PDB file of C-alpha atoms in Angstrom:
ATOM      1  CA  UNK L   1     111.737 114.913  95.770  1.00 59.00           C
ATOM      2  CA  UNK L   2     114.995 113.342  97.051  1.00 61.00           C
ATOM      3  CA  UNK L   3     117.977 115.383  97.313  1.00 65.00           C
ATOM      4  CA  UNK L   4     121.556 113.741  97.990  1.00 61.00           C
ATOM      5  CA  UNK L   5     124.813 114.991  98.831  1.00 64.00           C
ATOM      6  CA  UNK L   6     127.861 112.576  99.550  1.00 60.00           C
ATOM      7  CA  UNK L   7     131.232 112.809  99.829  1.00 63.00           C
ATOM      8  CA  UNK L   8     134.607 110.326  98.601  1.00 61.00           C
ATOM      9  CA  UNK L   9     136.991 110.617 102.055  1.00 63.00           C
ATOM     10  CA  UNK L  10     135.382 109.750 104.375  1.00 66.00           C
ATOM     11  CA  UNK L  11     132.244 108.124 102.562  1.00 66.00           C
ATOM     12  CA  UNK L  12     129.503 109.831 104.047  1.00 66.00           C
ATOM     13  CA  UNK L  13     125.911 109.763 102.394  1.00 66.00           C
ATOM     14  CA  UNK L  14     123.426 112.472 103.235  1.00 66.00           C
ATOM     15  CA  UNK L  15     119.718 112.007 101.857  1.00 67.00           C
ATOM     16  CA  UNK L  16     116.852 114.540 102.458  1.00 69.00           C
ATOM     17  CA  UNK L  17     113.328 113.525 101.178  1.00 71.00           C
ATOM     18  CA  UNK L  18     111.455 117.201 100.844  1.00 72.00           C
ATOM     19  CA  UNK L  19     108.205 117.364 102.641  1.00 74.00           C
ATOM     20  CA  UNK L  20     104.992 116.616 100.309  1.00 77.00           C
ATOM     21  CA  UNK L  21     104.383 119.664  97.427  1.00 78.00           C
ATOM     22  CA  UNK L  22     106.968 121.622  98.500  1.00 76.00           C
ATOM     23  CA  UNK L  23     108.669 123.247  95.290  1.00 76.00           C
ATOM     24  CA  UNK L  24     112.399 122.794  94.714  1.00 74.00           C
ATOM     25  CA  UNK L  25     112.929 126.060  94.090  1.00 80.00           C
ATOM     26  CA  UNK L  26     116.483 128.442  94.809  1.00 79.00           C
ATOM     27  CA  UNK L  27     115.292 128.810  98.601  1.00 82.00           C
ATOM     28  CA  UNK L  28     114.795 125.304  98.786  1.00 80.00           C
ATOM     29  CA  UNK L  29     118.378 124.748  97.437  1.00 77.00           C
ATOM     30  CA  UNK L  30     120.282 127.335  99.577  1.00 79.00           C
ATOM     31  CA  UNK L  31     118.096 126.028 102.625  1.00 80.00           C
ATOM     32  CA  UNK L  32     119.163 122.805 101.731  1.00 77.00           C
ATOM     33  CA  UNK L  33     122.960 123.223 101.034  1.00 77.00           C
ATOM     34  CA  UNK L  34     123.109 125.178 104.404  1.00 79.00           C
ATOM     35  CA  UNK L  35     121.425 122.291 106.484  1.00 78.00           C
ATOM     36  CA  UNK L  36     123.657 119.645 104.576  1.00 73.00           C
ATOM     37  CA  UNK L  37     126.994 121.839 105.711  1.00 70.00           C
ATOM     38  CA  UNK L  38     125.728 122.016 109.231  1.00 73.00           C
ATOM     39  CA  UNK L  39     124.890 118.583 109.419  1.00 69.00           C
ATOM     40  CA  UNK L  40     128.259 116.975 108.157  1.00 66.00           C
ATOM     41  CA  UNK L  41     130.020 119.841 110.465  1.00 66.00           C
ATOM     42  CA  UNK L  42     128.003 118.359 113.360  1.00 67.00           C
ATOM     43  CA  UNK L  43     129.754 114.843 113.153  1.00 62.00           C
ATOM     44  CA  UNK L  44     131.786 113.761 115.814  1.00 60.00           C
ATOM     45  CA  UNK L  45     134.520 112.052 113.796  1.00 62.00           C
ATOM     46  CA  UNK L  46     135.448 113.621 110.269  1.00 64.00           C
ATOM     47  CA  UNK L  47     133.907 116.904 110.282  1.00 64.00           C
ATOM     48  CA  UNK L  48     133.007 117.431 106.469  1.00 65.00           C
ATOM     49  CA  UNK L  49     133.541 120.485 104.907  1.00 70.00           C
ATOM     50  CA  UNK L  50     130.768 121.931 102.288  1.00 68.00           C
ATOM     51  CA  UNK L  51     133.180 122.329  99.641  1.00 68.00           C
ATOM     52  CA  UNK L  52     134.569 119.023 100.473  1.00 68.00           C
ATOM     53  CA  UNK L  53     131.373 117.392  99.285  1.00 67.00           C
ATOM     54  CA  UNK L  54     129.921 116.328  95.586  1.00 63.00           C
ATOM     55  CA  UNK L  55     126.944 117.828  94.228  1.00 66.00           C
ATOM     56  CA  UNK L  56     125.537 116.303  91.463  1.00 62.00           C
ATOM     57  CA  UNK L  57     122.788 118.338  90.027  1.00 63.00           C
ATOM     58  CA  UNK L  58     121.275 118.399  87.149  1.00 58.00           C
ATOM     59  CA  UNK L  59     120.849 121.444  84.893  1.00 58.00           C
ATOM     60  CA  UNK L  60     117.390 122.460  86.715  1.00 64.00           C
ATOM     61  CA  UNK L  61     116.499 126.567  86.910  1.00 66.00           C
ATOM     62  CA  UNK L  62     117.029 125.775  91.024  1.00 67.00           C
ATOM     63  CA  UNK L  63     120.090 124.401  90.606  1.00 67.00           C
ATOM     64  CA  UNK L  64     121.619 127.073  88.321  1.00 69.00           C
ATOM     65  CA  UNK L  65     120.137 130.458  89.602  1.00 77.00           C
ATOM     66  CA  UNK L  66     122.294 133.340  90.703  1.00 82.00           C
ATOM     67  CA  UNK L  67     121.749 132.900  94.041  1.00 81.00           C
ATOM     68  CA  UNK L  68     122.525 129.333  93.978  1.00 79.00           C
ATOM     69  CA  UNK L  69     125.506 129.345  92.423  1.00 79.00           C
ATOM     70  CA  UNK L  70     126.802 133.036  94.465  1.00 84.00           C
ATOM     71  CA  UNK L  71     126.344 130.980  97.344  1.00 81.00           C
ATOM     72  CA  UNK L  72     128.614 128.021  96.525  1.00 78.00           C
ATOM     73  CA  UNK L  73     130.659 130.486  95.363  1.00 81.00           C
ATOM     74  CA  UNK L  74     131.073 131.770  98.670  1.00 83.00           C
ATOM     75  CA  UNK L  75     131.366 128.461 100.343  1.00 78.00           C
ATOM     76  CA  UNK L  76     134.465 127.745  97.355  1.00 78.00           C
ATOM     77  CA  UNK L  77     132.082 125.114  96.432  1.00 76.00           C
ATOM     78  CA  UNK L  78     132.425 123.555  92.834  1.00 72.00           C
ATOM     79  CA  UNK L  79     129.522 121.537  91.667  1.00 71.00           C
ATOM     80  CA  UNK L  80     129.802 118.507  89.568  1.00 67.00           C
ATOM     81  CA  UNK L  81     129.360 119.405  85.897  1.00 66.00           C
ATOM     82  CA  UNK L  82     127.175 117.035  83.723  1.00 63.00           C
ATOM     83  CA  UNK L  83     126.379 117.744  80.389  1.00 62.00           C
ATOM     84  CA  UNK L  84     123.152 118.709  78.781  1.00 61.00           C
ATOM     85  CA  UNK L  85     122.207 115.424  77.139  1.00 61.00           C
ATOM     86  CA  UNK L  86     122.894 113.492  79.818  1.00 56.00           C
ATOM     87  CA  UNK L  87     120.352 110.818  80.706  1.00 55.00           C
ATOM     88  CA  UNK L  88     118.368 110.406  83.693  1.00 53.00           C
ATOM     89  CA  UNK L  89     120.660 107.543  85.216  1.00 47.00           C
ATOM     90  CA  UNK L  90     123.654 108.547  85.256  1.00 51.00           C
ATOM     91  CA  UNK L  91     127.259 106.477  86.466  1.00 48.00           C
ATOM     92  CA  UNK L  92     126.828 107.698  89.968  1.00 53.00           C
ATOM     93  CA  UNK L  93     123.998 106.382  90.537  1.00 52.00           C
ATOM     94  CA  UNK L  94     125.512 102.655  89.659  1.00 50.00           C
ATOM     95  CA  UNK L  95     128.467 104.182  92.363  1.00 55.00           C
ATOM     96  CA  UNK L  96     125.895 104.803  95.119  1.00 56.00           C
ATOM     97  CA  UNK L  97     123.218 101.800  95.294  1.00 58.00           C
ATOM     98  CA  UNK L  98     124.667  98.542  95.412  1.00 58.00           C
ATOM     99  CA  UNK L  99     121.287  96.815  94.729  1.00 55.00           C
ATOM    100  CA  UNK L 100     121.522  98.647  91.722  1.00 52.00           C
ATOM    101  CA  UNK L 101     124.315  98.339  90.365  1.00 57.00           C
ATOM    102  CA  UNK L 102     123.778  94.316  90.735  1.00 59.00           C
ATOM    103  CA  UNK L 103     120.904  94.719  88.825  1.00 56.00           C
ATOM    104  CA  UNK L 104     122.212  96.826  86.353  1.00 56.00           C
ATOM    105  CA  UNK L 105     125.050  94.168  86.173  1.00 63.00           C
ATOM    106  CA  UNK L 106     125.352  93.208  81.864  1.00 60.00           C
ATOM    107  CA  UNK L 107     123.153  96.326  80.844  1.00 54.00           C
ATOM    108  CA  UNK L 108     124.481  99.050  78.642  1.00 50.00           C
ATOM    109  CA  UNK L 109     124.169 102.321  80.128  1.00 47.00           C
ATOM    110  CA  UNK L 110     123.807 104.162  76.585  1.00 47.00           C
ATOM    111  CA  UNK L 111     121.109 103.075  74.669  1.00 45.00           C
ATOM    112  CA  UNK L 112     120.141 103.859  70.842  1.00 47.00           C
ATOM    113  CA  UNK L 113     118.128 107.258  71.827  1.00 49.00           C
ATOM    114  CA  UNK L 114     120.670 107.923  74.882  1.00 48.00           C
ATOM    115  CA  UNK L 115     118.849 106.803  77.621  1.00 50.00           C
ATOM    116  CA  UNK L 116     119.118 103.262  79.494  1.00 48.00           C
ATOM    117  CA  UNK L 117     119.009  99.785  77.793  1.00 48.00           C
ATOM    118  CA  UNK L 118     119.532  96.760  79.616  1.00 49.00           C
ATOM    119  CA  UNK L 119     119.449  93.247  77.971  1.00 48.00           C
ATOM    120  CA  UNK L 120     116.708  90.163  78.560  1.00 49.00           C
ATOM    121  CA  UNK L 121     117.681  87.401  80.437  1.00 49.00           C
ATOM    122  CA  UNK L 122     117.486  85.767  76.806  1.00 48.00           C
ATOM    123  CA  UNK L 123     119.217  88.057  75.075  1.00 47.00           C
ATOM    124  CA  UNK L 124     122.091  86.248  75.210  1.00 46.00           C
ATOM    125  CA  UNK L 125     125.130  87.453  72.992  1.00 47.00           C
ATOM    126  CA  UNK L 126     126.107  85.280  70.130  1.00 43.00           C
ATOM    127  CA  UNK L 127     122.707  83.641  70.173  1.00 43.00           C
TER     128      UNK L 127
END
């Protein structure tokens, strides 16, 4: 599992890979929100505040448990809210990986059944 954090001003990217069959559970989300504030604190130019970052999280039990969200609560930390139905890909994605983004370049983002579409090279419209 891959867990990002970023933030707008400055642009900073943080990515953490989780060691093999380790469980994303609510420790594993505290643990990783406190190593993410220490980290962007730790820079030399544009120390990063927690709250100052983005956290785009789905609507997973680790994401949402009481301990989770009492400690972001504490840190006056607000996370990104994203609706139920939401699909897997979402628009930041398309913000964050240029490669992509190119590729998803002419697809439709919504598809019939809500999740991703993209056209054929021969699905040309008007043809």
């Amino acid at each position: 599992m891959i867990l990002m954090g970023f933030t707008c001003k400055p642009r900073r990217v943080l990515i953490t890979a989780l060691p093999a069959e380790t469980t994303a559970d609510r420790n594993t989300m505290i643990e990783y929100l406190r190593t993410t504030g220490k980290r962007f604190l730790s820079l030399k130019m544009d120390k990063i505040r927690l709250k100052d970052c983005l956290l785009m999280w789905d609507n997973a039990r680790p994401h949402t448990t009481t301990d989770t969200r009492e400690f972001l609560t504490r840190r006056d930390v607000e996370p990104v809210k994203q609706s139920p139905y939401s699909p897997d890909l979402n628009l930041c994605d398309r913000f964050l990986f240029r490669k992509l983004k190119h590729q998803l370049r002419g697809g439709r983002v919504w598809g019939p059944r809500g999740g991703y579409t993209r056209r054929s090279a021969g699905d040309e419209e008007g043809q």
